[in-house]
Every structure is written in C-alpha cells, then in structure tokens.
Coordinates of C-alpha atoms in Angstrom, one line a residue:
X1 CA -2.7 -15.8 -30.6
X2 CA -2.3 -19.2 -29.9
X3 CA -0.6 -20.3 -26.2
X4 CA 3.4 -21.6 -26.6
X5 CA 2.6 -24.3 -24.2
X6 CA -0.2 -26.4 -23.7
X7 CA -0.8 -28.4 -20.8
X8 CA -3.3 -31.5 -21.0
X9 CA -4.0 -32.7 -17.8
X10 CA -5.7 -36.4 -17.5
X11 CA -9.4 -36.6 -16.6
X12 CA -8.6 -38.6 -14.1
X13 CA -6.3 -36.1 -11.7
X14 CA -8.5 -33.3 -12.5
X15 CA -8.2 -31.9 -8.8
X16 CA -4.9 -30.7 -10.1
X17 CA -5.8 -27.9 -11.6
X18 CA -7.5 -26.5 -8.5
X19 CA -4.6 -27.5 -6.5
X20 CA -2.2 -25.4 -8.7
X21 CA -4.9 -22.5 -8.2
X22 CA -4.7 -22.8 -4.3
X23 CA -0.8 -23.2 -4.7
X24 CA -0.3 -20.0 -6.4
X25 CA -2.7 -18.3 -4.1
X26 CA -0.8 -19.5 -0.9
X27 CA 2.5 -18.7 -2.6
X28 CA 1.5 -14.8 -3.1
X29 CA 0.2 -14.8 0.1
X30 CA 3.1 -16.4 1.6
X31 CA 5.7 -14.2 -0.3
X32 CA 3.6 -10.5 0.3
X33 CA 3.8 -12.0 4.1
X34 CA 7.4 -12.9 4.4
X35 CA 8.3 -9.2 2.1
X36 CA 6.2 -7.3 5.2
X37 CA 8.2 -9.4 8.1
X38 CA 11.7 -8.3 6.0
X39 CA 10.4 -4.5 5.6
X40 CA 9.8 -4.3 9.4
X41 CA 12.9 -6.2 10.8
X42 CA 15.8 -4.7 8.5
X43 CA 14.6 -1.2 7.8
X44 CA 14.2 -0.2 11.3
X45 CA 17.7 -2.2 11.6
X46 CA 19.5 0.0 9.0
X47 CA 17.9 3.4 10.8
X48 CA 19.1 2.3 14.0
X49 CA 22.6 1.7 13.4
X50 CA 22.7 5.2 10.8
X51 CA 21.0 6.8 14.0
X52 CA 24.0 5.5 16.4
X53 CA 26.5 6.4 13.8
X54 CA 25.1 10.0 13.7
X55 CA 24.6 10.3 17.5
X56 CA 27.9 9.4 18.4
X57 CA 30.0 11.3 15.7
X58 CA 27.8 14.1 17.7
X59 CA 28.3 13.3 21.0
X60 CA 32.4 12.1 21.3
X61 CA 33.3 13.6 17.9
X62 CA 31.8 17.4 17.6
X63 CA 31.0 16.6 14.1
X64 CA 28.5 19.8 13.0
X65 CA 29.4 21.8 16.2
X66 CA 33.0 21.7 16.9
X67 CA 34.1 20.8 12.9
X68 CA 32.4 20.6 9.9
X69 CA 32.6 17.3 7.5
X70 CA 34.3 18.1 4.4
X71 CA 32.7 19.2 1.6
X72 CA 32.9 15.8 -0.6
X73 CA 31.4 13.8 1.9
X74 CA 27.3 13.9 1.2
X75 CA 26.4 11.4 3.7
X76 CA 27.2 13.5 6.3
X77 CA 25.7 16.7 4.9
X78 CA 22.5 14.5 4.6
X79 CA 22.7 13.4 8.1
X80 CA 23.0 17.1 9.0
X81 CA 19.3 17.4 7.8
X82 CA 18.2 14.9 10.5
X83 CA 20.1 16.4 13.2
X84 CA 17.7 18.8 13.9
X85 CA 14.4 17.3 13.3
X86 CA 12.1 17.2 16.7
X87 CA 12.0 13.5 16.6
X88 CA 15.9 12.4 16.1
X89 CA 16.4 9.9 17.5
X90 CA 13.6 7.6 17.2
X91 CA 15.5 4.3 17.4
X92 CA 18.7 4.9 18.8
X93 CA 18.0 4.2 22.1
X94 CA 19.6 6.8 24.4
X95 CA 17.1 9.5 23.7
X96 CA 18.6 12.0 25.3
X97 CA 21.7 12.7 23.6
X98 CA 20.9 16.0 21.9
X99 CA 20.7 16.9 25.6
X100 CA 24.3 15.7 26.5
X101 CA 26.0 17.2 23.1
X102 CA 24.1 20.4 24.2
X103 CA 25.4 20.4 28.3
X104 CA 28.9 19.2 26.9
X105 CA 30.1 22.1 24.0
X106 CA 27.8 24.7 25.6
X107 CA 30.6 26.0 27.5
X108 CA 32.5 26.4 24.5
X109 CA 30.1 27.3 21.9
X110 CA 27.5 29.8 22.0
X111 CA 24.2 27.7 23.9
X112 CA 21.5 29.5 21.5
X113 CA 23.7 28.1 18.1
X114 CA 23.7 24.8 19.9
X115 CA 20.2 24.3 20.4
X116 CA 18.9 25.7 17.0
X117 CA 21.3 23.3 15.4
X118 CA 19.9 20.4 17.6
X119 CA 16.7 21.4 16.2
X120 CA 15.9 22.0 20.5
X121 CA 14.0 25.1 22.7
X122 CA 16.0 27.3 24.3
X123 CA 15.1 25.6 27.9
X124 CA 15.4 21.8 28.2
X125 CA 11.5 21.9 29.5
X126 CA 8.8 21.4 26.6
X127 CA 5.8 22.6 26.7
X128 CA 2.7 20.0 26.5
X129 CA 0.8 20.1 23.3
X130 CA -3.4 20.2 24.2
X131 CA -4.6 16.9 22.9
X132 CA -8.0 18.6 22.0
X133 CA -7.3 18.8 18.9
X134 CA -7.0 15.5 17.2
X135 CA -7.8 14.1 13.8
X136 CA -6.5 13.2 10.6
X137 CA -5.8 16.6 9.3
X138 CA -3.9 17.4 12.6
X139 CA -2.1 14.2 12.8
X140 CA -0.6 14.7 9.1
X141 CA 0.2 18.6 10.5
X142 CA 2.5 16.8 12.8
X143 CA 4.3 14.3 10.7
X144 CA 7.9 15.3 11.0
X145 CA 8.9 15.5 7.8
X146 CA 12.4 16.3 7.5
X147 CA 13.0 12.9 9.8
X148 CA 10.8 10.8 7.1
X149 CA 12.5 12.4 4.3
X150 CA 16.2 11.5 5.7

C-alpha cells in the first residue's frame, strides 16, 4: 500500500516534524479537556431545568396526584419514574418540595398514596443510616438507580 500523499519536508526545518507531533498531542489534550468542561456545565444544566419543570408541574399543577398526563404524552410518564426516587431533586434547588406537594393535597388525597408516590416514609423524620458500613460494594448498594436511569 503505498501513502496517497507524501510529504517531504526540507532538511533544513526538520524541527517541524516534532512540532506537528507536539501540535497534535496538545490538540487531543485540549479538545478531551474542553469536551469534560462541556459535559459538566450543560448536563447538570439540562437536569436542572427538567428537575424545575417536574417540580413545579407537582407542586402548583397536581400533575400525578390530582390528574394524570394523557396517555400520548411519554415525557411525562418518564418523569413519573423520577418522582419517587429517594434522591429527586438533586439539582433543583428547593429540596424540599416533595414535602410541600405532600402538606398541600394531603387534605384532599389519601396521605399514605401521597407519600408512596413521592417515593417518601410515612413520617417526614428519616432515620440515620450507621456509617459503619462503608466500601465499594456498599456504596454501589446505594446508588439510586431509578434517578441515574431517568
């Protein structure tokens, strides 16, 4: 196989070629650098403002306690998945609005339906986890995975 393009370079700039070398190195470098910055600035971006959307169709609207979303809209059966994972929200920043959606239709809807929807104990206090156990193992136990897969 013989190369489609040859390059000759002149004896006399023959620094190029390790220039060109270095070049390309810093330009990976560079580029895997400026992909990592993207990854942590607009993902986290996007799940905040899905996470706002979700909280306050929740909180103002009763969507998934007071009405259901129609059957052709998917988004918001897939945001019904998230709802009751332990950690929603982890961005949003008012953490406490499974607590407010709960006080606010509890009254009007049966308290137990509420809080298993909300993914929530029956009382608003949690119990403290012993930290003796710690590890690997344990920490991938404790992953909540129906938030990571949403």
């Amino acid at each position: 196989d013989e190369p489609l393009e040859v390059v000759h370079i002149d004896e006399d700039f023959f620094y190029m070629e390790h220039v060109i070398k270095i070049a390309a190195g810093l330009h990976s470098i560079v580029s895997l650098a400026i992909l990592i910055g993207y990854y942590h600035l607009k993902v986290p971006l996007a799940i905040f403002k899905r996470e706002k959307e979700i909280a306050r169709k929740l909180e103002f609207d009763g969507l998934y306690i007071a009405e259901q979303p129609e059957d052709d809209d998917l988004k918001s059966h897939w945001d019904k998945l998230v709802i009751s994972a332990k950690s929603f929200p982890v961005n949003y920043w008012d953490k406490f609005v499974k607590k407010k959606v709960r006080a606010k239709y509890s009254e009007t809807y049966d308290f137990d339906s509420i809080s298993n929807m909300l993914g929530m104990e029956k009382t608003s206090f949690t119990a403290q986890e012993d930290g003796s156990t710690k590890g690997f193992f344990h920490y991938i136990i404790n992953i909540d995975w129906r938030y990571q897969v949403w």
